[in-house]
Tab-separated table of C-alpha atoms and ligand atoms in Angstrom:
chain	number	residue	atom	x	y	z
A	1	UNK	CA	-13.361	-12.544	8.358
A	2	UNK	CA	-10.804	-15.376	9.220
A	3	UNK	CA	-9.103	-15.951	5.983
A	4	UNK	CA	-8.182	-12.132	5.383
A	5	UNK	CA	-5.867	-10.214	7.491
A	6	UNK	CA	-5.121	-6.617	7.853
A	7	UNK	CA	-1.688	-5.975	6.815
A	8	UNK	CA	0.983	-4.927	9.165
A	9	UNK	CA	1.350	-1.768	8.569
A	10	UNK	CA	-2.364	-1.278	9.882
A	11	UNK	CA	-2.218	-3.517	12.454
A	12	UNK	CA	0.985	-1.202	13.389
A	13	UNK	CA	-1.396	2.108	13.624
A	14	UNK	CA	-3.870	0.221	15.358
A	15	UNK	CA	-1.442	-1.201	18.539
A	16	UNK	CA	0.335	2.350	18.332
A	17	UNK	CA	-2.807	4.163	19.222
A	18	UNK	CA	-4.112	0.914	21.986
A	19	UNK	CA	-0.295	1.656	23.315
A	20	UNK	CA	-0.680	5.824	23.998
A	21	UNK	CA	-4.430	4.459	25.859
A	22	UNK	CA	-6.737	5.311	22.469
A	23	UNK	CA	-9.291	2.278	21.325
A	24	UNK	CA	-9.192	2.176	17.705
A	25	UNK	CA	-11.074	0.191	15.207
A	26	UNK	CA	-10.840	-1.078	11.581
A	27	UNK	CA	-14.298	0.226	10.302
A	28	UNK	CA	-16.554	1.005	7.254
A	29	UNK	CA	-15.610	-0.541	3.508
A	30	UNK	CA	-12.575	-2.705	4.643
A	31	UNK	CA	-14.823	-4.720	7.573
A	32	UNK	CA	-17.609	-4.820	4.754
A	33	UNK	CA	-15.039	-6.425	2.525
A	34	UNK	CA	-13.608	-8.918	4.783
A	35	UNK	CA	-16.546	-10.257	5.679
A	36	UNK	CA	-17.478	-10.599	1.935
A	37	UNK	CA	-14.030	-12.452	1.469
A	38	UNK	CA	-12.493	-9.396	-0.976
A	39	UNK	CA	-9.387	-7.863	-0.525
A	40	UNK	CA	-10.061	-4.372	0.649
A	41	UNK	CA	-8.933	-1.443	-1.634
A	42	UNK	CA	-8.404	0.499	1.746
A	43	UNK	CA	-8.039	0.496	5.613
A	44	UNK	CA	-9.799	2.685	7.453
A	45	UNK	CA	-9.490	3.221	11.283
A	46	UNK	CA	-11.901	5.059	13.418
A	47	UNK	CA	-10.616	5.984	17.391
A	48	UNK	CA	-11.412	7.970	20.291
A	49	UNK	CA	-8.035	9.492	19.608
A	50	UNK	CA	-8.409	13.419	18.892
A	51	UNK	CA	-7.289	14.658	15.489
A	52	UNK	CA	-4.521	16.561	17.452
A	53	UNK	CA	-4.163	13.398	19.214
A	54	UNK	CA	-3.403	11.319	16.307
A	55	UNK	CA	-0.762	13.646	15.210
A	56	UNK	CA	0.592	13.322	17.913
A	57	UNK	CA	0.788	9.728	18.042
A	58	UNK	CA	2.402	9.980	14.611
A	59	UNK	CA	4.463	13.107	14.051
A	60	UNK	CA	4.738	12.913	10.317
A	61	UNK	CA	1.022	11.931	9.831
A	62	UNK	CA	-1.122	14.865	7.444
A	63	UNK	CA	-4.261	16.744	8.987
A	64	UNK	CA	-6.074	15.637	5.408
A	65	UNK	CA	-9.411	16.025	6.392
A	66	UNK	CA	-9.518	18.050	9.886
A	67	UNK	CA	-12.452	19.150	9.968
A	68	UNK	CA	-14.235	16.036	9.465
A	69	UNK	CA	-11.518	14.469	12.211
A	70	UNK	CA	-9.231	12.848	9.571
A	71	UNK	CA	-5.437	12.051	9.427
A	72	UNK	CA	-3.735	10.163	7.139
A	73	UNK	CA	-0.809	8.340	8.578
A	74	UNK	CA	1.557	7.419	5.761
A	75	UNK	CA	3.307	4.149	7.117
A	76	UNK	CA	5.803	1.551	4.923
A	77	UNK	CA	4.705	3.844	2.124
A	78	UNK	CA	1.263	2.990	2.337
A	79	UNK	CA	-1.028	5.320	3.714
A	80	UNK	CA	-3.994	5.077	6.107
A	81	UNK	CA	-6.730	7.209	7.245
A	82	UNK	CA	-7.438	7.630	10.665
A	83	UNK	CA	-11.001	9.197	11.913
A	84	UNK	CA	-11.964	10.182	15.258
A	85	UNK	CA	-15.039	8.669	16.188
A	86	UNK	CA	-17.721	11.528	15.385
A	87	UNK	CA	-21.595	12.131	15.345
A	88	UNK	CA	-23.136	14.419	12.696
A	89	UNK	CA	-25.407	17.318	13.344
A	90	UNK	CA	-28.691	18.548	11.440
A	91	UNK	CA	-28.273	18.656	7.440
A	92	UNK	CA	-29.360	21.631	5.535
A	93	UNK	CA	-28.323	20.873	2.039
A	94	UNK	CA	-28.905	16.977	1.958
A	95	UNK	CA	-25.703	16.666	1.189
A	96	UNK	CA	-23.019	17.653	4.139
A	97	UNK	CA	-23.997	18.009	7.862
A	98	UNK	CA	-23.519	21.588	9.146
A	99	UNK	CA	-21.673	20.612	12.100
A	100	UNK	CA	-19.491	17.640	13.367
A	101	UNK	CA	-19.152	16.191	16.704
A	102	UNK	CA	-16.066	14.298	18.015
A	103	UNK	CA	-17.588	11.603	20.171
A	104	UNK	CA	-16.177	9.315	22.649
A	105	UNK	CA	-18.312	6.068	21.514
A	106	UNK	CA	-18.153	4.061	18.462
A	107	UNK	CA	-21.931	2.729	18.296
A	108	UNK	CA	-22.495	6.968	17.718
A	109	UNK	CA	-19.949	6.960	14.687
A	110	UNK	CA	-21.190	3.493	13.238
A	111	UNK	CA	-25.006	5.118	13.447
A	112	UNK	CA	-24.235	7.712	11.130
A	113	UNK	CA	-22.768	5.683	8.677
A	114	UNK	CA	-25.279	5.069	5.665
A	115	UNK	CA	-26.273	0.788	5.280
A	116	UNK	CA	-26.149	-1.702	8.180
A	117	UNK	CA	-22.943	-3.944	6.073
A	118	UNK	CA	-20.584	-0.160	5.999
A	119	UNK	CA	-21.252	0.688	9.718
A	120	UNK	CA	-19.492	-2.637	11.016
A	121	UNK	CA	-16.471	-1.918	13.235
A	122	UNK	CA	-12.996	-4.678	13.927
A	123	UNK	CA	-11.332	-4.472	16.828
A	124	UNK	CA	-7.522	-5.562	16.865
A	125	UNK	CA	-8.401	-8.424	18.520
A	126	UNK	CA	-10.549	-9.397	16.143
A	127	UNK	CA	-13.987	-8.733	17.963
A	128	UNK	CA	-16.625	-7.495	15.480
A	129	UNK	CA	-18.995	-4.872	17.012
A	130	UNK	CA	-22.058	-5.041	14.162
A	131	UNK	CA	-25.185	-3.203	16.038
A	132	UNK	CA	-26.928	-2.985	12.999
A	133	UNK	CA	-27.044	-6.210	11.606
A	134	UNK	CA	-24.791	-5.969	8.594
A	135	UNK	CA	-23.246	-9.274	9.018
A	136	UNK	CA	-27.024	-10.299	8.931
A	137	UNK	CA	-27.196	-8.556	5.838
A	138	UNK	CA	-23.994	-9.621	3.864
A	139	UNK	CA	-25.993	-13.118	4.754
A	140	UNK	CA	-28.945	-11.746	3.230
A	141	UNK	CA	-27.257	-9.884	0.428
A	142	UNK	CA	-29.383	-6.933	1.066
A	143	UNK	CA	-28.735	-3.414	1.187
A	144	UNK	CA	-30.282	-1.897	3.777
A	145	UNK	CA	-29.880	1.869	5.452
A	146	UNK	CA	-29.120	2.652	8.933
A	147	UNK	CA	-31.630	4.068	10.997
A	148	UNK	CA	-34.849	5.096	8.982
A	149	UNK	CA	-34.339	5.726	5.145
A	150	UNK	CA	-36.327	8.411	4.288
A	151	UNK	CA	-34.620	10.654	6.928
A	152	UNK	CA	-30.820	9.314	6.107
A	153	UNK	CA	-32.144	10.246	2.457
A	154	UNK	CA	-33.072	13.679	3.384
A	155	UNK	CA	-29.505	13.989	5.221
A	156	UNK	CA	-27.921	13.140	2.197
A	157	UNK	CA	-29.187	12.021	-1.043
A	158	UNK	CA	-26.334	10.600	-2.388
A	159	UNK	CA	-26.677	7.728	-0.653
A	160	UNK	CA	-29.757	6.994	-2.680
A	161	UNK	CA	-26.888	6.417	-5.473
A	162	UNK	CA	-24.701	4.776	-2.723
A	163	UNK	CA	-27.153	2.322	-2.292
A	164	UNK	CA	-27.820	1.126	-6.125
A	165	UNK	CA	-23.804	1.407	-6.300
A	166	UNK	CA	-23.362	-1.141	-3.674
A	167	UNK	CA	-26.029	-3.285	-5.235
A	168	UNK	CA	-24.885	-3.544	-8.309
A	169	UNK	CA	-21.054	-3.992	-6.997
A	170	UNK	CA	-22.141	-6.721	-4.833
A	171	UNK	CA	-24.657	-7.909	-6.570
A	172	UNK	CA	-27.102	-7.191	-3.830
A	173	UNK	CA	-30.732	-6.558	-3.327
A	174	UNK	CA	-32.296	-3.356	-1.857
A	175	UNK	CA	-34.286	-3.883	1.181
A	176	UNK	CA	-37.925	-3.194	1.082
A	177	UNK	CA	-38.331	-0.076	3.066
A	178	UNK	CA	-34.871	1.364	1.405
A	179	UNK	CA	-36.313	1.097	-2.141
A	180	UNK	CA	-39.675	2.651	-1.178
A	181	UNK	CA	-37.599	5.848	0.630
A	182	UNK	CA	-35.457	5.934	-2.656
A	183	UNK	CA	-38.808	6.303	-4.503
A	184	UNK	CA	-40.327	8.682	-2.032
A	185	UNK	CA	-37.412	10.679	-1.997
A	186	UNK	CA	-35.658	10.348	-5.330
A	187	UNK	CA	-36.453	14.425	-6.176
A	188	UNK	CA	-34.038	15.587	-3.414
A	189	UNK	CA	-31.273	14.358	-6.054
A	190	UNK	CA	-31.634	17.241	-7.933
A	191	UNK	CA	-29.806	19.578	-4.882
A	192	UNK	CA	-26.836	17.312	-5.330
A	193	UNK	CA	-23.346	18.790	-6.952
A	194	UNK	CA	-23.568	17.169	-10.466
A	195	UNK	CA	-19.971	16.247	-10.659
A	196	UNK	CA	-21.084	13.749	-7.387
A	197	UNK	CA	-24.131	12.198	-9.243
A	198	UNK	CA	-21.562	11.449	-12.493
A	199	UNK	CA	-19.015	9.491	-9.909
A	200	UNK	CA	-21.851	7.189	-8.705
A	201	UNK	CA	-23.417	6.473	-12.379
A	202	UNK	CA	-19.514	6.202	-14.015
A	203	UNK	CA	-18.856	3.553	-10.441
A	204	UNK	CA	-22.105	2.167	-11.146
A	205	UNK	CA	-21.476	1.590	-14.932
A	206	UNK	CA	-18.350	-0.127	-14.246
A	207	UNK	CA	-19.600	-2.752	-12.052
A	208	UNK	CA	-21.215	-6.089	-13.328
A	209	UNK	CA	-24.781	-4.827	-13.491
A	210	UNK	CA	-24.596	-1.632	-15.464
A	211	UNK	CA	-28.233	-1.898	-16.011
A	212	UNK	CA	-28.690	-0.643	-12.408
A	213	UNK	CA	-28.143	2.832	-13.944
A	214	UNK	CA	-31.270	2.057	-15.627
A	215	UNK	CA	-32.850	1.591	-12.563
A	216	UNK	CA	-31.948	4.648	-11.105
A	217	UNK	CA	-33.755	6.766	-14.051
A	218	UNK	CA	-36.210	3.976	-13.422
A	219	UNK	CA	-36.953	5.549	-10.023
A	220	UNK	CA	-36.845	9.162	-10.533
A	221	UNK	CA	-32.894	9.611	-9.465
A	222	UNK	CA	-31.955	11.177	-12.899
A	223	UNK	CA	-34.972	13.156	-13.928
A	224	UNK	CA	-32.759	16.725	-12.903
A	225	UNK	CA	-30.302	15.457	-15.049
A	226	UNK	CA	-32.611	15.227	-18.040
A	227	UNK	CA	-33.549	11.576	-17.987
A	228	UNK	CA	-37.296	10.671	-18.648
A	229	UNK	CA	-37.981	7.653	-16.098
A	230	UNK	CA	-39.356	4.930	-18.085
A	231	UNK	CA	-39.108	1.250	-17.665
A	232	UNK	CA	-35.655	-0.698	-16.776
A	233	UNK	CA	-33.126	-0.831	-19.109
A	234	UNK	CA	-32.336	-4.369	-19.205
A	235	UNK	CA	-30.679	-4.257	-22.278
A	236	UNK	CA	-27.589	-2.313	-20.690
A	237	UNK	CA	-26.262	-5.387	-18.899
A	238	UNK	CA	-24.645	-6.465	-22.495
A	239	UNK	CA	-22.758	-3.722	-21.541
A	240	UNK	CA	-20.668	-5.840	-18.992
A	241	UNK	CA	-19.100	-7.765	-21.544
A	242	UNK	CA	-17.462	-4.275	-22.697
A	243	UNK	CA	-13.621	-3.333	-21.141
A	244	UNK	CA	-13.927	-1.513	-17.971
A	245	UNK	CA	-13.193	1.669	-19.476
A	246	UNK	CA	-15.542	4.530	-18.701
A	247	UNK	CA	-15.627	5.942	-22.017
A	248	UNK	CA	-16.853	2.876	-23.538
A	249	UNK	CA	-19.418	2.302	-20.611
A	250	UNK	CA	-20.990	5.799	-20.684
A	251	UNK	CA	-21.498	5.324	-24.781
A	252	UNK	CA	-23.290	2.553	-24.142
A	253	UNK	CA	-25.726	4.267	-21.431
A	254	UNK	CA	-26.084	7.100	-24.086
A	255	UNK	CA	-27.420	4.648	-27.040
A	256	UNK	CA	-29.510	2.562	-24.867
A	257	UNK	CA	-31.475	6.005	-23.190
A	258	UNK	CA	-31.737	7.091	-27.428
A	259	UNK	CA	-32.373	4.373	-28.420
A	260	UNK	CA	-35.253	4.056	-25.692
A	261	UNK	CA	-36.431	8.276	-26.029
A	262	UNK	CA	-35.337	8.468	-22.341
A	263	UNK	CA	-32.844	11.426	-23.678
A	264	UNK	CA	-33.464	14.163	-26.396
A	265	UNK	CA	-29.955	14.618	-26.580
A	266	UNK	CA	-26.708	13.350	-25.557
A	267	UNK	CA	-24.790	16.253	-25.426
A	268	UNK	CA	-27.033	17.957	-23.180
A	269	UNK	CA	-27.476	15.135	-20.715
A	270	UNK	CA	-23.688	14.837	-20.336
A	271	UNK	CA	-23.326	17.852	-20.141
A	272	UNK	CA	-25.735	18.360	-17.338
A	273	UNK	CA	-23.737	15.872	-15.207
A	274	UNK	CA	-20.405	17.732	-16.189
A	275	UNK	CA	-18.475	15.088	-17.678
A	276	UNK	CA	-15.493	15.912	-19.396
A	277	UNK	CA	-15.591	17.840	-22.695
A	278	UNK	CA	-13.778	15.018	-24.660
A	279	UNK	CA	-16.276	12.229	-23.474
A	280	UNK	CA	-18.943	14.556	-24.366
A	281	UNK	CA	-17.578	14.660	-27.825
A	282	UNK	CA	-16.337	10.644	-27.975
A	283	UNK	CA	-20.064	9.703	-26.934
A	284	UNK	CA	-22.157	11.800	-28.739
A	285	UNK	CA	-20.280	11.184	-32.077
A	286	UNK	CA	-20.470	7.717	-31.041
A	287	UNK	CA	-24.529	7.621	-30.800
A	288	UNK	CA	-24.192	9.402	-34.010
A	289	UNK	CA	-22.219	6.602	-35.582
A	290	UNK	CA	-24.201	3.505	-33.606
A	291	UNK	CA	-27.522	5.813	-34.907
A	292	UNK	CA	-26.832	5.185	-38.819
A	293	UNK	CA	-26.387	2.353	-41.032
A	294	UNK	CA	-23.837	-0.213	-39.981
A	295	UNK	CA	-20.213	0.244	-41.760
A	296	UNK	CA	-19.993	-2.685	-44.300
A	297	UNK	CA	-16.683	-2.308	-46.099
A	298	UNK	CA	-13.398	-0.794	-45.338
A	299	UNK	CA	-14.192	2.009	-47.065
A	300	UNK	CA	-17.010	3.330	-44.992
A	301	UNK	CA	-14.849	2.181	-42.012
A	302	UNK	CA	-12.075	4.705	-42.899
A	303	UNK	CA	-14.089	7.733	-43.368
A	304	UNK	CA	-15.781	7.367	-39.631
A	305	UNK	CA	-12.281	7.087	-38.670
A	306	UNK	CA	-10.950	10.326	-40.944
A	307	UNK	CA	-14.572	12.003	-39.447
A	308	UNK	CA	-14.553	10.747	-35.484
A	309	UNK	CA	-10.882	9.478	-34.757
A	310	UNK	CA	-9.815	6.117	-33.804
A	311	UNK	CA	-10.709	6.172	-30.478
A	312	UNK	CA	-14.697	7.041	-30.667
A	313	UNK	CA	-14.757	4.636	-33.973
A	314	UNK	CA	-13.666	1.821	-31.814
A	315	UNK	CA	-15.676	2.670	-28.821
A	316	UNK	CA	-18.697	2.672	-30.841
A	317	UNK	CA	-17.881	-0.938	-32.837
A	318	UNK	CA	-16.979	-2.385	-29.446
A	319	UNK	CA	-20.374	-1.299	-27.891
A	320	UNK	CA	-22.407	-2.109	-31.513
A	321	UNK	CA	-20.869	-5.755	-30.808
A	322	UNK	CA	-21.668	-5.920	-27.125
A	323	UNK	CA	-25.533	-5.012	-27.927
A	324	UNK	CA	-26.565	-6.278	-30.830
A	325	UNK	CA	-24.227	-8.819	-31.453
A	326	UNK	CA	-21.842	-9.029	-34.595
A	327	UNK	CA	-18.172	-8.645	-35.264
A	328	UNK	CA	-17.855	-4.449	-36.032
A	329	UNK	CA	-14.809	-4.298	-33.828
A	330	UNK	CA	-13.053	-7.216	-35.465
A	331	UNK	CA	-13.932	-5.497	-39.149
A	332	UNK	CA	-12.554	-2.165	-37.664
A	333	UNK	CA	-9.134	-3.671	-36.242
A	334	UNK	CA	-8.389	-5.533	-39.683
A	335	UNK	CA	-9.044	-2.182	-41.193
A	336	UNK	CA	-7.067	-0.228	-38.649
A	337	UNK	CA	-4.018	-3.052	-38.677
A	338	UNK	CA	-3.901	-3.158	-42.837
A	339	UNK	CA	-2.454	0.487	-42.140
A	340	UNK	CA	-4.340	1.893	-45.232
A	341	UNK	CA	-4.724	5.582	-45.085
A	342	UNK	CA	-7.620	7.072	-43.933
A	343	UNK	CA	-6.616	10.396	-42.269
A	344	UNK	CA	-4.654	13.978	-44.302
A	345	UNK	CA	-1.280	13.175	-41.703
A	346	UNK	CA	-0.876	9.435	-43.940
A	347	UNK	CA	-1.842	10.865	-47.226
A	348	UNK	CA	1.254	10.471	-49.500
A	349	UNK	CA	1.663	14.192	-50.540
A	350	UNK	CA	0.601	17.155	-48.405
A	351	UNK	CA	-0.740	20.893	-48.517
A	352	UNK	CA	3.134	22.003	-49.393
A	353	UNK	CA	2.847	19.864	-52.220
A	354	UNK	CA	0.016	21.198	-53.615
A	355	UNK	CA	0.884	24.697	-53.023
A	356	UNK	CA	3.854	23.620	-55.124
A	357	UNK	CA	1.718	23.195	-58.082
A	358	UNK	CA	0.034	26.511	-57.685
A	359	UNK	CA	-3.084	25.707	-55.539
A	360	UNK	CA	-3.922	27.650	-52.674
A	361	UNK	CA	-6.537	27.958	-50.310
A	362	UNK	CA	-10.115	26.952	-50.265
A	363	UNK	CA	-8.875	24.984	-53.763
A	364	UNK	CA	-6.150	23.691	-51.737
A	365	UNK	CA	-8.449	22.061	-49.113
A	366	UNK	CA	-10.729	20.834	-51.125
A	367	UNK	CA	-7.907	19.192	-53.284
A	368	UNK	CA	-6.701	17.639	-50.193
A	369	UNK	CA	-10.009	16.166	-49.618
A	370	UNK	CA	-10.837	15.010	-52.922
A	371	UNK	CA	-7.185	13.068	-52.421
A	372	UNK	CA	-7.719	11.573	-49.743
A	373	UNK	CA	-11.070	10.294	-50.402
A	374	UNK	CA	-9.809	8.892	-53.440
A	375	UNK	CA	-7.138	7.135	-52.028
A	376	UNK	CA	-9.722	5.514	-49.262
A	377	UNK	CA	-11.575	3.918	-52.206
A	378	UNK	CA	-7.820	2.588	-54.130
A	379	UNK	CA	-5.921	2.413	-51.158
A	380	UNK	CA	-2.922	1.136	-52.869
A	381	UNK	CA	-2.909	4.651	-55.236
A	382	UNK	CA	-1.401	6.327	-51.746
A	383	UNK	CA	1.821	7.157	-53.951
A	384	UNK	CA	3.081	10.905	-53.970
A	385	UNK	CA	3.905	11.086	-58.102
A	386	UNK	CA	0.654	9.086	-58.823
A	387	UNK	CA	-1.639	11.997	-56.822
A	388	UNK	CA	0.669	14.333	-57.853
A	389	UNK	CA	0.108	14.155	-61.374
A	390	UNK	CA	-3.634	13.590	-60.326
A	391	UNK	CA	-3.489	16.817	-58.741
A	392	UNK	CA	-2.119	18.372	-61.673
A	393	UNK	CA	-4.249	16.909	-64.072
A	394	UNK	CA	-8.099	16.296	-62.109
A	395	UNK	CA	-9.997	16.578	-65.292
A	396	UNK	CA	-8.676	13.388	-65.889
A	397	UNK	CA	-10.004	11.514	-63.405
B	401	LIG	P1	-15.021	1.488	-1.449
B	401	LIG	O1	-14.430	0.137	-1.442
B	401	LIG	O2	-15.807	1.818	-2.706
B	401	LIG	O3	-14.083	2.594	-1.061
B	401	LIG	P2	-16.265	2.138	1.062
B	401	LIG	O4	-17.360	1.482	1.855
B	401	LIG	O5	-14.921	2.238	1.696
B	401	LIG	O6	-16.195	1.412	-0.350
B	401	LIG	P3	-16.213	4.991	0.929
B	401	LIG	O7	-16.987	5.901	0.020
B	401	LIG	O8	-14.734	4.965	0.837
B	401	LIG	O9	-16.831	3.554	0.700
B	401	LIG	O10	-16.650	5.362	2.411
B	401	LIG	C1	-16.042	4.784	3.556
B	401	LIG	C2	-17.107	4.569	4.640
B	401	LIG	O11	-17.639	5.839	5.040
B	401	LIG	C3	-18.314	3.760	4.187
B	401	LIG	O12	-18.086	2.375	4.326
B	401	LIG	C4	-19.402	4.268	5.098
B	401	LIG	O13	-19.298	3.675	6.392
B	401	LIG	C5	-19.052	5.733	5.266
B	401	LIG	N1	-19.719	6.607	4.265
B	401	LIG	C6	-19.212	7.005	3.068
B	401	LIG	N2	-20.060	7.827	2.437
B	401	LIG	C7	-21.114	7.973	3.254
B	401	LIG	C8	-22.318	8.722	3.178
B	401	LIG	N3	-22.605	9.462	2.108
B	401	LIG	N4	-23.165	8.649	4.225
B	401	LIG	C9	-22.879	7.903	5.311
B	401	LIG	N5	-21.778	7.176	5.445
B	401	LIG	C10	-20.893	7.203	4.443
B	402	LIG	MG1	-13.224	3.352	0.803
C-alpha cells in the first residue's frame, strides 16, 4: 500500500467531499491493486455523499450511472467515479438486483461486493477498513467470495466468471468452498446476457493463464454456450506466448476445443456468445486452415492468403507456432515481405484487360483465376504483355 499513491486529482475529490462533511473512500479494484503493488487502471470512490449530493459538490460532474448512485467527476482531464455507499436488494434474474439502497455505512457497501480482496475500502488518511479478510487473502493468493458463495452465485452468476478472471489475472487460487459453489451452481450461467459471458472469456484469454477458460468448460460454466465439459485444457497456456490480441487468443480457444471434440462447430459456438461477425469468420477459417495439412512452400502459402486474407493467415501461423511449435509465421512473413502476388488487386493485368481481348463473363472470371494461379506458381511471370498474350493464346500453355 505504501509505495503507491493515489494521484492528486483523486486525492482532490476525496478532501472536497471530507470538506462539504461527506466520508469518502478509495474502494474496490484500485485498493485490490495497491495492495498487490500494480498501478491501478482506475480510482474508484465510494461516500455517504448522495448522488444529488455529489453533484453538488462538483457542478460539472455527469449523473453516469444514477440509478446505481454513480457520478463521474471529470477532474485535470481525468475522470473518476464516485458511488454512494449502497446495499442491494433480492435478485430475480441472477444477474442485477431489483432494487438499490443508498446506505449510510460502508461495511453494508463492501458486503455486497463479490471476493474478500475487491470489497477493501482506503480512507484518505490512509486507514484500510478490510472486514473480510482480503488483505489476508492477497497473502494467501486466494480468491475467495464474500459472504456465502452459493447464494452470491445465485445473485449473480457472473461472478462465477469474475472469479476464474481474477485467478487467472492474478495468478490466484480459488478457495475451497468458492470452487465447490461454482460447481454446484455453474447451470445458472446459462440466464446470463451472452455478450457478458464473451467479455469474461475474451478478459480471461488475455491474461497469463488462458487455460483457465478451459477450466471454466471444465466446470460446467460454458455448457449453454455449446461447450461439452471435458477435462482441462492445459494445452491452451501455449497460448500466452501469442500477442495480446483477442483475435489471435479466441483462434486459439477454437482449435484447442476441436481439436479436443469439446465443440461441433466453431461458428456456432461463437456465435452463441455473439462475438463479432468478422471474428466469427477470422476464427473459423482459421480452424479450417490449422485443421489441414501444414503450408510447406510459398505457393500453398499464397493461396490461403488469396482464399482467407492476410489477417486470418497470420493469425492462424502465429497460433500453429505457439502450439505445436515450428516457424509457420516466419515462412508466412518472408512470403508476405517478398511482395509476390497472391491476390486479383496485384495481378499485372485486370478484368478490363481481358474484356479487351473479347472475354466476358463467367470466361472472364475464370480467366482471371487461371492467371492468377499461374502467376502464384512463376511468380516472376506477373508481367501484363507476358499474361496478356497468355490470355490470348491459353492453348498454349
Ligand atoms: P479492473 O481492474 O478489471 O477494473 P475491478 O476490481 O475494478 O478490476 P470492476 O469490474 O471495475 O473490477 O468492478 C469494480 C468493483 O465493483 C470491484 O472491485 C468489486 O468490488 C465490485 N464489483 C464489480 N462487479 C461486481 C459483481 N458482479 N458483483 C459484486 N461486486 C462487483
Ligand atoms: Mg475497475
Amino acid at each position: 500500500m505504501d509505495n503507491i499513491a493515489p494521484p492528486k486529482y483523486v486525492l482532490q475529490v476525496l478532501r472536497s467531499l471530507k470538506a462539504r462533511g461527506y466520508v469518502a473512500y478509495l474502494v474496490g479494484g484500485c485498493v485490490r491493486d495497491m495492495a498487490l503493488g500494480v498501478h491501478p487502471n482506475d480510482w474508484d470512490i465510494c461516500t455517504s455523499a448522495l448522488p444529488e449530493q455529489v453533484l453538488e459538490v462538483f457542478p460539472g460532474a455527469r449523473p453516469t450511472g444514477i440509478r446505481h448512485g454513480t457520478v463521474t467527476v471529470d477532474i485535470n482531464s481525468r475522470h473518476v467515479e464516485v458511488t454512494t455507499f449502497r446495499s442491494e436488494g433480492e435478485y430475480s434474474d441472477h444477474r442485477h438486483p431489483n432494487t438499490v439502497h443508498f446506505v449510510g455505512e460502508l461495511t453494508t457497501d463492501l458486503s455486497r461486493r463479490d471476493f474478500t480482496i475487491n470489497a477493501m475500502a482506503l480512507s484518505p488518511d490512509g486507514l484500510l477498513l478490510d472486514p473480510f479478510g482480503g488483505l489476508e487473502d492477497i497473502r494467501r493468493r486466494c480468491i475467495r467470495c464474500v459472504g456465502q458463495a452459493p447464494r452470491r452465485f445465485e445473485e449473480d452468476a457472473l461472478r462465477m466468471f469474475r472469479a476464474l478472471r481474477f485467478s487467472a489475472r492474478l495468478d490466484f487460487s480459488i478457495a475451497e468452498d468458492t470452487l465447490e459453489a461454482i460447481r454446484e451452481k455453474a447451470s445458472l450461467a446459462s440466464s446470463l446476457a451472452a455478450e457478458r459471458v464473451k467479455d469474461e472469456v475474451g478478459k480471461t484469454l488475455l491474461t497469463k493463464k488462458p487455460e483457465t477458460v478451459g477450466r471454466m468448460a471444465q466446470l460446467g460454466l460454458l455448457d449453454a454456450f455449446l461447450v461439452k465439459p471435458g477435462e482441462a485444457l492445459p494445452e491452451l497456456s501455449a497460448a500466452a506466448s501469442l500477442p495480446r490480441k483477442a483475435l489471435d487468443r479466441w483462434m486459439a480457444l477454437c482449435l484447442v476445443l476441436s481439436r479436443r471434440g469439446l465443440i461441433s462447430d466453431v461458428r456456432d459456438f461463437l456465435s452463441s456468445l455473439k462475438l463479432d461477425s468478422r471474428s466469427i469468420r477470422c476464427c473459423t477459417d482459421g480452424v479450417s486452415i490449422l485443421s489441414g495439412p501444414k503450408p510447406s512452400n510459398a505457393p500453398e502459402w499464397k493461396r490461403l492468403l488469396c482464399r482467407m486474407g492476410v489477417d486470418t493467415v497470420s493469425c492462424a501461423a502465429r497460433c500453429l507456432d505457439a502450439l505445436d511449435g515450428g516457424s509457420s509465421y516466419k515462412e508466412l512473413k518472408a512470403v508476405l515481405k517478398s511482395g509476390e502476388c497472391f491476390t486479383m488487386k496485384h495481378l499485372a493485368v485486370t478484368g478490363d484487360d481481358l474484356a479487351e481481348l473479347g472475354l466476358r463473363g463467367r470466361e472472364l472470371g475464370e480467366m482471371l483465376a487461371f492467371l492468377l494461379d499461374y502467376v502464384i506458381d512463376y511468380p516472376a511471370n506477373n508481367r501484363r504483355e507476358l499474361l496478356l498474350s497468355l490470355a490470348g493464346n491459353t492453348e498454349e500453355l
